[in-house]
Structure formats: structure tokens, C-alpha cells
Protein backbone atom coordinates (compact mmCIF):
# COMPACT_ATOMS: atom_id res chain seq x y z
CA MET A 1 -28.36 6.70 -8.90
CA LYS A 2 -27.76 10.01 -7.24
CA PHE A 3 -25.36 12.75 -8.14
CA ILE A 4 -23.65 14.69 -5.42
CA LYS A 5 -23.20 18.19 -6.79
CA LEU A 6 -19.85 19.84 -7.40
CA THR A 7 -18.24 20.83 -4.16
CA VAL A 8 -14.86 21.97 -3.02
CA LEU A 9 -13.73 19.21 -0.70
CA LEU A 10 -10.13 20.14 -0.22
CA LEU A 11 -10.54 23.18 2.03
CA PHE A 12 -10.20 20.89 5.02
CA LEU A 13 -8.24 18.05 3.43
CA PHE A 14 -5.07 19.73 2.25
CA ILE A 15 -1.95 19.50 4.33
CA LEU A 16 1.10 21.16 2.81
CA ARG A 17 4.40 19.32 3.19
CA SER A 18 6.28 22.21 1.56
CA TYR A 19 5.52 25.52 -0.14
CA SER A 20 3.47 24.13 -2.97
CA GLN A 21 2.86 25.76 -6.33
CA VAL A 22 -0.20 23.58 -7.01
CA SER A 23 -3.77 24.79 -6.60
CA ASN A 24 -7.00 22.96 -7.27
CA ILE A 25 -9.37 24.37 -9.88
CA TRP A 26 -12.22 22.17 -8.68
CA SER A 27 -12.76 18.91 -6.85
CA THR A 28 -15.90 16.83 -7.07
CA TYR A 29 -17.26 13.40 -6.27
CA TYR A 30 -19.96 11.22 -7.76
CA ASN A 31 -21.98 8.65 -5.84
CA VAL A 32 -23.50 5.72 -7.76
CA ASP A 33 -23.77 3.05 -5.07
CA THR A 34 -21.75 1.58 -2.22
CA GLU A 35 -17.98 1.33 -2.81
CA ASP A 36 -17.58 3.29 -6.06
CA GLU A 37 -14.02 3.79 -7.33
CA ALA A 38 -12.40 5.51 -10.31
CA TYR A 39 -9.43 3.61 -11.75
CA SER A 40 -8.59 5.76 -14.79
CA VAL A 41 -9.00 9.37 -15.91
CA CYS A 42 -8.30 10.75 -19.39
CA PRO A 43 -8.46 14.42 -20.44
CA THR A 44 -10.63 14.96 -23.52
CA ILE A 45 -10.37 17.26 -26.54
CA ASP A 46 -13.15 19.48 -25.17
CA LYS A 47 -10.89 20.10 -22.12
CA GLY A 48 -13.11 17.96 -19.91
CA CYS A 49 -12.34 14.41 -18.84
CA ILE A 50 -13.62 10.82 -19.02
CA ILE A 51 -13.38 8.48 -16.03
CA THR A 52 -13.88 4.72 -15.73
CA GLY A 53 -14.03 2.43 -12.74
CA VAL A 54 -16.51 0.38 -10.78
CA ALA A 55 -19.89 1.05 -9.20
CA ASN A 56 -20.90 -1.00 -6.17
CA GLY A 57 -17.47 -2.62 -6.03
CA TYR A 58 -18.11 -4.01 -2.54
CA ASP A 59 -20.78 -6.30 -3.94
CA THR A 60 -20.68 -9.26 -6.33
CA SER A 61 -22.93 -7.23 -8.66
CA ALA A 62 -20.23 -4.61 -9.34
CA ASP A 63 -20.71 -2.75 -12.64
CA LEU A 64 -18.33 -1.11 -15.09
CA PHE A 65 -19.02 2.63 -14.92
CA LEU A 66 -18.08 5.63 -17.08
CA LEU A 67 -18.45 9.29 -16.17
CA LYS A 68 -17.97 12.17 -18.65
CA LEU A 69 -17.38 15.63 -17.15
CA ASN A 70 -16.96 18.99 -18.87
CA SER A 71 -14.10 21.36 -18.10
CA ASN A 72 -15.99 22.76 -15.09
CA GLY A 73 -16.67 19.35 -13.55
CA LYS A 74 -20.32 19.17 -14.62
CA VAL A 75 -21.69 15.77 -15.63
CA GLN A 76 -22.36 15.41 -19.37
CA TRP A 77 -23.28 11.71 -19.39
CA THR A 78 -22.80 8.42 -17.55
CA TYR A 79 -22.67 4.83 -18.76
CA THR A 80 -23.15 1.58 -16.85
CA PHE A 81 -22.38 -1.92 -18.11
CA GLY A 82 -23.20 -5.03 -16.11
CA GLY A 83 -25.77 -7.41 -14.72
CA LYS A 84 -27.41 -7.87 -11.34
CA SER A 85 -25.51 -11.09 -10.52
CA THR A 86 -22.21 -10.54 -12.36
CA GLN A 87 -19.09 -8.41 -11.94
CA GLU A 88 -17.69 -5.93 -14.45
CA ARG A 89 -14.95 -3.32 -14.07
CA GLY A 90 -13.29 -0.73 -16.28
CA TYR A 91 -9.58 -0.29 -15.58
CA CYS A 92 -8.46 2.09 -18.34
CA VAL A 93 -10.17 4.58 -20.68
CA ARG A 94 -8.70 6.58 -23.57
CA GLN A 95 -10.06 9.00 -26.11
CA THR A 96 -9.41 7.87 -29.68
CA LYS A 97 -8.32 9.93 -32.67
CA ASP A 98 -11.90 9.89 -34.00
CA SER A 99 -13.15 11.51 -30.73
CA CYS A 100 -14.65 8.26 -29.44
CA PHE A 101 -13.70 6.35 -26.27
CA ILE A 102 -12.10 2.95 -25.75
CA VAL A 103 -12.36 1.12 -22.40
CA ILE A 104 -10.66 -2.04 -21.16
CA GLY A 105 -11.40 -4.17 -18.12
CA PHE A 106 -13.23 -7.42 -17.51
CA ILE A 107 -16.73 -8.83 -17.57
CA GLU A 108 -18.02 -11.97 -15.87
CA ILE A 109 -19.60 -14.65 -18.06
CA ASN A 110 -20.65 -17.98 -16.54
CA TYR A 111 -18.60 -17.27 -13.39
CA THR A 112 -15.45 -16.60 -15.43
CA TYR A 113 -13.71 -13.26 -16.00
CA LYS A 114 -13.21 -12.27 -19.65
CA ILE A 115 -10.83 -9.63 -21.04
CA PHE A 116 -13.22 -6.94 -22.27
CA LEU A 117 -12.82 -4.07 -24.74
CA LEU A 118 -15.58 -1.53 -25.34
CA LYS A 119 -15.81 1.37 -27.79
CA LEU A 120 -18.31 4.21 -27.37
CA ASN A 121 -19.00 7.33 -29.38
CA SER A 122 -18.54 10.86 -28.05
CA VAL A 123 -21.92 10.89 -26.27
CA GLY A 124 -21.63 7.46 -24.65
CA ASP A 125 -23.45 5.22 -27.13
CA THR A 126 -21.98 1.72 -27.59
CA LEU A 127 -20.32 1.20 -30.98
CA TRP A 128 -18.99 -2.32 -30.33
CA SER A 129 -17.58 -4.59 -27.65
CA LYS A 130 -15.26 -7.62 -27.74
CA THR A 131 -13.90 -10.27 -25.41
CA TYR A 132 -10.45 -11.91 -25.76
CA GLY A 133 -10.49 -15.03 -23.65
CA ASN A 134 -10.32 -15.55 -19.91
CA GLY A 135 -8.53 -12.96 -17.82
CA VAL A 136 -8.47 -9.28 -16.88
CA GLY A 137 -7.73 -6.30 -19.12
CA GLY A 138 -5.43 -3.73 -17.52
CA SER A 139 -4.56 -1.02 -20.05
CA VAL A 140 -5.22 0.02 -23.65
CA ILE A 141 -3.76 2.57 -26.06
CA GLU A 142 -4.44 3.63 -29.62
CA THR A 143 -1.26 3.02 -31.60
CA GLN A 144 0.38 5.30 -34.14
CA ASP A 145 -1.17 3.24 -36.97
CA LYS A 146 -4.70 3.77 -35.51
CA CYS A 147 -5.01 0.25 -34.11
CA PHE A 148 -5.47 -0.71 -30.47
CA LEU A 149 -2.97 -2.40 -28.16
CA LEU A 150 -4.34 -4.21 -25.12
CA ALA A 151 -2.25 -5.13 -22.08
CA ALA A 152 -3.97 -7.83 -20.03
CA ASP A 153 -3.46 -10.77 -17.70
CA LYS A 154 -4.62 -13.89 -19.52
CA ASP A 155 -5.72 -17.13 -17.88
CA THR A 156 -4.37 -20.31 -19.50
CA LEU A 157 -4.33 -23.97 -18.51
CA ASP A 158 -0.87 -23.39 -16.99
CA GLY A 159 -1.74 -20.26 -15.02
CA ARG A 160 -2.09 -16.52 -15.50
CA TYR A 161 0.41 -14.62 -17.67
CA PRO A 162 0.64 -11.10 -19.13
CA THR A 163 -0.40 -10.74 -22.74
CA LEU A 164 -0.33 -8.05 -25.42
CA ILE A 165 -3.10 -8.12 -28.01
CA LYS A 166 -3.07 -5.83 -31.04
CA THR A 167 -6.37 -5.29 -32.81
CA ASP A 168 -7.55 -3.28 -35.78
CA SER A 169 -9.80 -0.26 -35.32
CA GLN A 170 -12.84 -2.56 -34.97
CA GLY A 171 -11.30 -4.72 -32.24
CA ASN A 172 -10.40 -7.68 -34.47
CA VAL A 173 -7.18 -9.42 -33.37
CA LEU A 174 -4.08 -8.81 -35.52
CA TRP A 175 -1.65 -10.58 -33.20
CA SER A 176 -1.43 -11.78 -29.60
CA LYS A 177 1.65 -12.61 -27.49
CA ILE A 178 1.92 -14.17 -24.02
CA TYR A 179 4.99 -13.56 -21.82
CA ASN A 180 6.50 -15.94 -19.27
CA ILE A 181 5.86 -13.86 -16.15
CA GLU A 182 3.92 -15.67 -13.45
CA GLU A 183 1.03 -14.31 -11.34
CA PRO A 184 1.19 -10.87 -12.96
CA ILE A 185 -0.65 -7.61 -12.49
CA THR A 186 -0.37 -5.61 -15.71
CA TYR A 187 -0.83 -1.92 -15.00
CA SER A 188 0.06 0.08 -18.10
CA VAL A 189 1.28 0.00 -21.69
CA MET A 190 3.01 2.78 -23.62
CA GLU A 191 4.11 3.09 -27.25
CA MET A 192 7.60 4.53 -27.68
CA SER A 193 8.43 7.05 -30.39
CA LYS A 194 10.40 4.35 -32.27
CA GLY A 195 7.51 1.87 -32.15
CA ASN A 196 8.50 -0.32 -29.20
CA PHE A 197 6.01 -0.99 -26.40
CA ILE A 198 6.75 -0.60 -22.68
CA VAL A 199 4.63 -2.50 -20.15
CA GLY A 200 4.55 -1.59 -16.46
CA CYS A 201 3.70 -4.59 -14.31
CA PHE A 202 4.30 -6.77 -11.27
CA GLY A 203 5.13 -10.46 -11.64
CA TYR A 204 7.73 -13.19 -11.20
CA SER A 205 10.19 -14.78 -13.60
CA LEU A 206 10.72 -18.40 -12.62
CA SER A 207 13.74 -18.72 -14.94
CA GLU A 208 15.50 -15.69 -13.39
CA GLN A 209 14.16 -16.28 -9.85
CA LYS A 210 13.39 -12.55 -9.72
CA HIS A 211 10.45 -10.21 -9.87
CA VAL A 212 9.66 -8.33 -13.09
CA GLU A 213 8.52 -4.70 -12.96
CA MET A 214 8.71 -3.66 -16.61
CA PHE A 215 9.32 -5.19 -20.02
CA CYS A 216 9.78 -4.02 -23.59
CA THR A 217 8.67 -5.51 -26.91
CA ASP A 218 9.13 -4.55 -30.53
CA GLU A 219 6.22 -3.35 -32.67
CA SER A 220 5.16 -6.97 -33.30
CA GLY A 221 5.12 -7.92 -29.62
CA ASN A 222 8.44 -9.81 -29.61
CA LEU A 223 10.17 -9.49 -26.24
CA LYS A 224 13.29 -7.28 -26.25
CA TRP A 225 14.11 -7.00 -22.55
CA GLN A 226 12.73 -7.35 -19.03
CA ARG A 227 13.63 -5.32 -15.96
CA TYR A 228 14.11 -7.44 -12.83
CA ASN A 229 14.28 -6.72 -9.09
CA ASP A 230 14.56 -8.67 -5.83
CA ASN A 231 12.22 -6.57 -3.69
CA PHE A 232 8.62 -6.97 -4.84
CA ALA A 233 8.81 -3.77 -6.87
CA ARG A 234 6.26 -2.73 -9.45
CA ILE A 235 5.90 -0.08 -12.15
CA GLU A 236 2.37 1.27 -12.51
CA SER A 237 2.77 4.16 -14.98
CA THR A 238 5.49 5.21 -17.44
CA ILE A 239 6.44 8.08 -19.74
CA GLU A 240 9.08 8.50 -22.43
CA LEU A 241 11.48 11.44 -22.32
CA PRO A 242 12.95 13.15 -25.38
CA GLY A 243 15.92 11.01 -26.39
CA GLY A 244 14.25 7.72 -25.51
CA SER A 245 14.84 7.31 -21.78
CA ILE A 246 11.94 6.04 -19.65
CA ILE A 247 10.61 7.11 -16.26
CA GLY A 248 8.33 4.81 -14.30
CA VAL A 249 6.53 5.27 -11.01
CA GLY A 250 5.23 2.57 -8.69
CA SER A 251 6.31 1.04 -5.40
CA ILE A 252 8.88 -1.16 -3.69
CA SER A 253 8.08 -3.35 -0.68
CA GLY A 254 10.03 -3.91 2.52
CA HIS A 255 9.20 -5.24 5.98
CA GLN A 256 5.64 -4.12 6.79
CA GLU A 257 5.81 -1.18 4.42
CA SER A 258 6.07 -0.14 0.80
CA LYS A 259 7.49 3.08 -0.61
CA LEU A 260 6.66 5.26 -3.56
CA ARG A 261 9.39 4.61 -6.13
CA ILE A 262 10.51 6.64 -9.16
CA VAL A 263 12.84 4.91 -11.64
CA LYS A 264 14.60 6.43 -14.64
CA THR A 265 16.12 4.05 -17.21
CA ASP A 266 17.71 4.24 -20.61
CA SER A 267 15.88 2.81 -23.63
CA SER A 268 17.22 -0.67 -22.73
CA GLY A 269 15.89 -0.64 -19.17
CA ASN A 270 19.22 0.09 -17.45
CA THR A 271 18.94 2.23 -14.32
CA LEU A 272 19.90 5.90 -14.60
CA SER A 273 18.40 7.04 -11.28
CA GLU A 274 16.10 5.69 -8.58
CA LYS A 275 14.31 7.41 -5.68
CA GLU A 276 12.06 6.12 -2.89
CA TYR A 277 9.64 7.99 -0.62
CA GLY A 278 7.73 6.47 2.28
CA MET A 279 5.33 7.42 5.07
CA GLY A 280 7.09 5.30 7.70
CA ASP A 281 6.58 1.87 9.24
CA ASN A 282 3.29 0.08 8.65
CA THR A 283 2.32 2.28 5.71
CA TYR A 284 2.00 1.26 2.09
CA SER A 285 2.65 3.83 -0.64
CA ASP A 286 2.28 3.56 -4.43
CA GLY A 287 2.90 5.89 -7.32
CA THR A 288 -0.10 5.56 -9.63
CA GLY A 289 0.36 8.17 -12.36
CA ILE A 290 3.12 10.19 -13.97
CA GLU A 291 3.15 13.02 -16.51
CA LEU A 292 5.83 15.31 -17.94
CA LEU A 293 5.70 18.99 -16.95
CA GLY A 294 7.52 21.02 -19.58
CA SER A 295 10.83 19.40 -20.46
CA SER A 296 12.48 19.11 -17.06
CA LYS A 297 9.89 18.26 -14.40
CA LEU A 298 7.45 15.50 -13.48
CA ILE A 299 3.98 15.54 -11.92
CA ILE A 300 3.17 12.35 -9.99
CA ALA A 301 -0.02 11.08 -8.37
CA ALA A 302 0.33 8.65 -5.48
CA LYS A 303 -1.53 7.04 -2.61
CA SER A 304 -0.75 5.64 0.84
CA LYS A 305 -2.59 3.63 3.45
CA GLY A 306 -1.80 2.44 6.96
CA TYR A 307 -3.05 0.00 9.56
CA GLY A 308 -6.12 0.59 11.68
CA ASP A 309 -9.30 2.34 10.63
CA ILE A 310 -9.42 1.88 6.87
CA ILE A 311 -10.87 5.33 6.29
CA SER A 312 -8.65 7.33 8.65
CA ASN A 313 -5.50 5.81 7.19
CA TYR A 314 -5.73 6.79 3.52
CA TRP A 315 -3.67 9.60 2.00
CA ALA A 316 -3.58 11.03 -1.53
CA TRP A 317 -0.42 12.69 -2.85
CA ILE A 318 0.57 15.05 -5.61
CA LEU A 319 4.30 15.53 -6.17
CA GLU A 320 6.48 17.56 -8.48
CA THR A 321 10.01 16.26 -9.05
CA ASP A 322 12.90 16.82 -11.39
CA LEU A 323 13.74 14.18 -14.00
CA ASN A 324 15.86 12.25 -11.49
CA GLY A 325 12.97 11.96 -9.04
CA ASP A 326 14.20 14.56 -6.55
CA THR A 327 11.19 16.22 -4.93
CA LEU A 328 10.51 19.90 -5.64
CA TRP A 329 7.28 19.95 -3.65
CA THR A 330 4.76 17.52 -2.20
CA ARG A 331 1.12 18.02 -1.34
CA ILE A 332 -0.63 15.43 0.82
CA LEU A 333 -4.39 15.18 1.23
CA ASN A 334 -5.18 13.43 4.48
CA ASN A 335 -7.95 12.79 6.96
CA THR A 336 -7.00 14.33 10.29
CA GLY A 337 -8.73 15.42 13.45
CA THR A 338 -12.50 15.70 13.08
CA ASN A 339 -12.53 15.72 9.29
CA ARG A 340 -15.18 13.44 7.85
CA ALA A 341 -13.40 12.07 4.80
CA ALA A 342 -10.25 10.74 3.15
CA GLY A 343 -9.34 9.20 -0.18
CA GLN A 344 -6.76 8.11 -2.70
CA PHE A 345 -5.63 8.82 -6.26
CA ASN A 346 -5.45 5.96 -8.78
CA SER A 347 -4.79 7.85 -12.01
CA LEU A 348 -3.36 11.07 -13.46
CA GLY A 349 -4.02 12.72 -16.82
CA LYS A 350 -2.39 15.77 -18.42
CA LEU A 351 -4.60 18.36 -20.10
CA ASN A 352 -1.65 20.69 -20.75
CA ASP A 353 1.50 21.79 -18.93
CA ASP A 354 -0.59 23.96 -16.60
CA GLN A 355 -3.60 21.71 -15.89
CA TYR A 356 -4.05 18.09 -14.83
CA TYR A 357 -6.81 15.70 -13.79
CA THR A 358 -6.55 13.03 -11.14
CA ALA A 359 -9.14 10.49 -10.02
CA GLY A 360 -9.66 7.80 -7.41
CA LYS A 361 -12.04 7.30 -4.52
CA PHE A 362 -13.28 9.38 -1.62
CA PHE A 363 -14.51 7.99 1.72
CA ASP A 364 -17.25 9.43 3.87
CA LYS A 365 -16.63 8.48 7.49
CA THR A 366 -20.32 8.82 8.35
CA ILE A 367 -21.34 5.90 6.09
CA ALA A 368 -19.74 2.47 6.59
CA PHE A 369 -18.02 0.94 3.54
CA ASN A 370 -19.00 3.88 1.35
CA SER A 371 -16.73 5.46 -1.25
CA ASP A 372 -17.46 7.67 -4.24
CA PHE A 373 -15.73 8.61 -7.47
CA TRP A 374 -13.34 11.45 -6.67
CA ILE A 375 -12.08 13.68 -9.48
CA MET A 376 -9.87 16.72 -9.10
CA LYS A 377 -8.66 19.27 -11.63
CA PHE A 378 -5.57 21.22 -10.56
CA LYS A 379 -2.92 23.52 -11.91
């Protein structure tokens, strides 16, 4: 393993689309092996951050990886879970109320993926780990009653379906519910102030003959409503506004393109506003993270990619919008001209109203198929 020291990468990457009020505090990358990628970042109580993802993701021996940074971007500890001939990935990490960390993803056992939950203490020592049947874990939260709620895609004899699993503080199952959405990708889960759960996803409802981008359950996992669409739309991250309305960010697909999409709904999933932003034909854009700025603005992380050279055609975005999704400013980080690198953002975390973390992957054009963890702190 080698650590590439803290470096300001964005001096040559930043392209301003408008007069931006954002500035980066630091930007760093971490190289474990070939094709490293951060899927989730979470600010921590010491004002640093914890990141999970995959090391050596290009290979069948991919490992679940965790990286703990302090507030200045210095490495405090790392953690690797996996075997030489198996695949493991961490898709979501959270800090718990007892200052520990909970991670969800999957591990491979006997050539089968298993939903995997891992708890570590504040310095990266394993406290316990659990599996919950065949499938892939997508997101986890600690609930108001100090339990854990897992959002995953579970494999059954009839196919793959989204599932919610509530456990106690030791990972023991309290209840589990499967929902009739086919071929899903479950991105996120959020607990509402009144106890309902909101799941951001992509899937298909055979009964409605429509795609599903978000659904809501009560505190026991009983389905309350689903939000449908006809255009391959997905919700990847959500927040709740004061008063109970919901804002989700994700994408919507058209002919040879997809657009960043911001949707505001009431507490029953009915549309209040909807905005789309694209990079043009033959480009694919996704909103990957959303956080509230004050009481009237949103910070959004997003990514785009185009055809051609895989490295030259990646962009990372940061946007600020109002609560209806109208853009106030956009900053795009792109590989242009003779620049050696490009990347994308997969996650966004709010430290406070003035500071945020984002994480994803960073390409080096001089090394084929090489990407590193990329973490940025900005204000």
C-alpha cells in the first residue's frame, strides 16, 4: 500500500460555469491498488471524515476499504477487509451515536454475494460483523431508537428485490421486509422526523408497468407509497425539509443521454417541483449527494461521463440551488487540454453549513486503468 501525500489537485482542474462562492479547503487522493474508488463519505465528530469504498476494484480480488482522515486531510487509520480470491465492497459508512462506525456492502462467500454489515470502534478495530442472506447492501442508518436500518437488494428464488432490515445495536434482526420492485438498485435510506423511512432507488414495478424511483414505509417497514416514472429515472440521495417535504437528487434517462435531476415532493411523494440539467448528447449525468445549506438552499454533488476516452470524459460537479432546484451556481471539475487527470464524485457529507466533504475517484492519465480515492473538503 502506498499513500500519496496531501496535494492540491484542483488548481488545474477547476472550470467555473458561473461566479462561484465555493472554495476548496483541501483536496487529496489515496492510492491503495489499481482501480480504487470511494463510494461514501461521512463527516465525523472530530471534524474529520470517514470514507468507504473498494480497493483494486478492477480485479476479482477487490477488497472493502475504509479510510479515516482528520480535519486537515491527514490519514489517521485505514482498514481492509477481504481475501485474495474474493470480492468485497463497502457502499455506505456512518458514524454512530457511540462514536463508532457502521459499514454496509457485500462480501463474497462460496462465489455468492452476501449482504454485509460491519461495526468498528473509533480507531478502526472490528467490533462485530453480520451477513443477512444473498444480495448487496446499499445503505445504512442509525435510527432514532439507536437501532440500525439496512437498505439492500436481496436475492431470492424469484429474483432480486429491495429489502429493509432493522436490527438492534448488535446487528441482530428485529424485522425484515421485501418489496415487489424488480431488478432494483437501492441507493439510500433516510428516516423522517415522524418515523417513516424513505428509500431512493431504481427498479421496475411489474404491476404498474412503470419504473420506481423512491418509496416510503412506516416505522415497521410496511409500504405506504411508491413514486413511479416512465423514463428510467432514479433517486440516489434524499433529504427532508422542515415541514416534511422531500428533495431527492439522481438522474433521468433519454436517448443516448441522462440528465441530473432534482425532485421536490410533499410527504406523500407528490411532485412539487422538478428540474433537469444535462451536459448534452452522448453524456450521462447523475446527482449523487444532496445536503441542506441553511434553510433555503441545497448543495449537490454530481458526476458526468461521455463517450470516447474513459478518462478524458469524466466530470465532477458541485452545485448550489434553491429549494426548487433552480441553480444559483455550478462548479465543474473537468479534464481539459494537457491536464493529466479527471474524476467523479459519488458522495457528499455535511460537516456544517459552511463546510462539506465529497468523495469519489480520481484518474491519472499516465497509468492505464488506475484510479485513486479522491476526497475534497470545501466551503
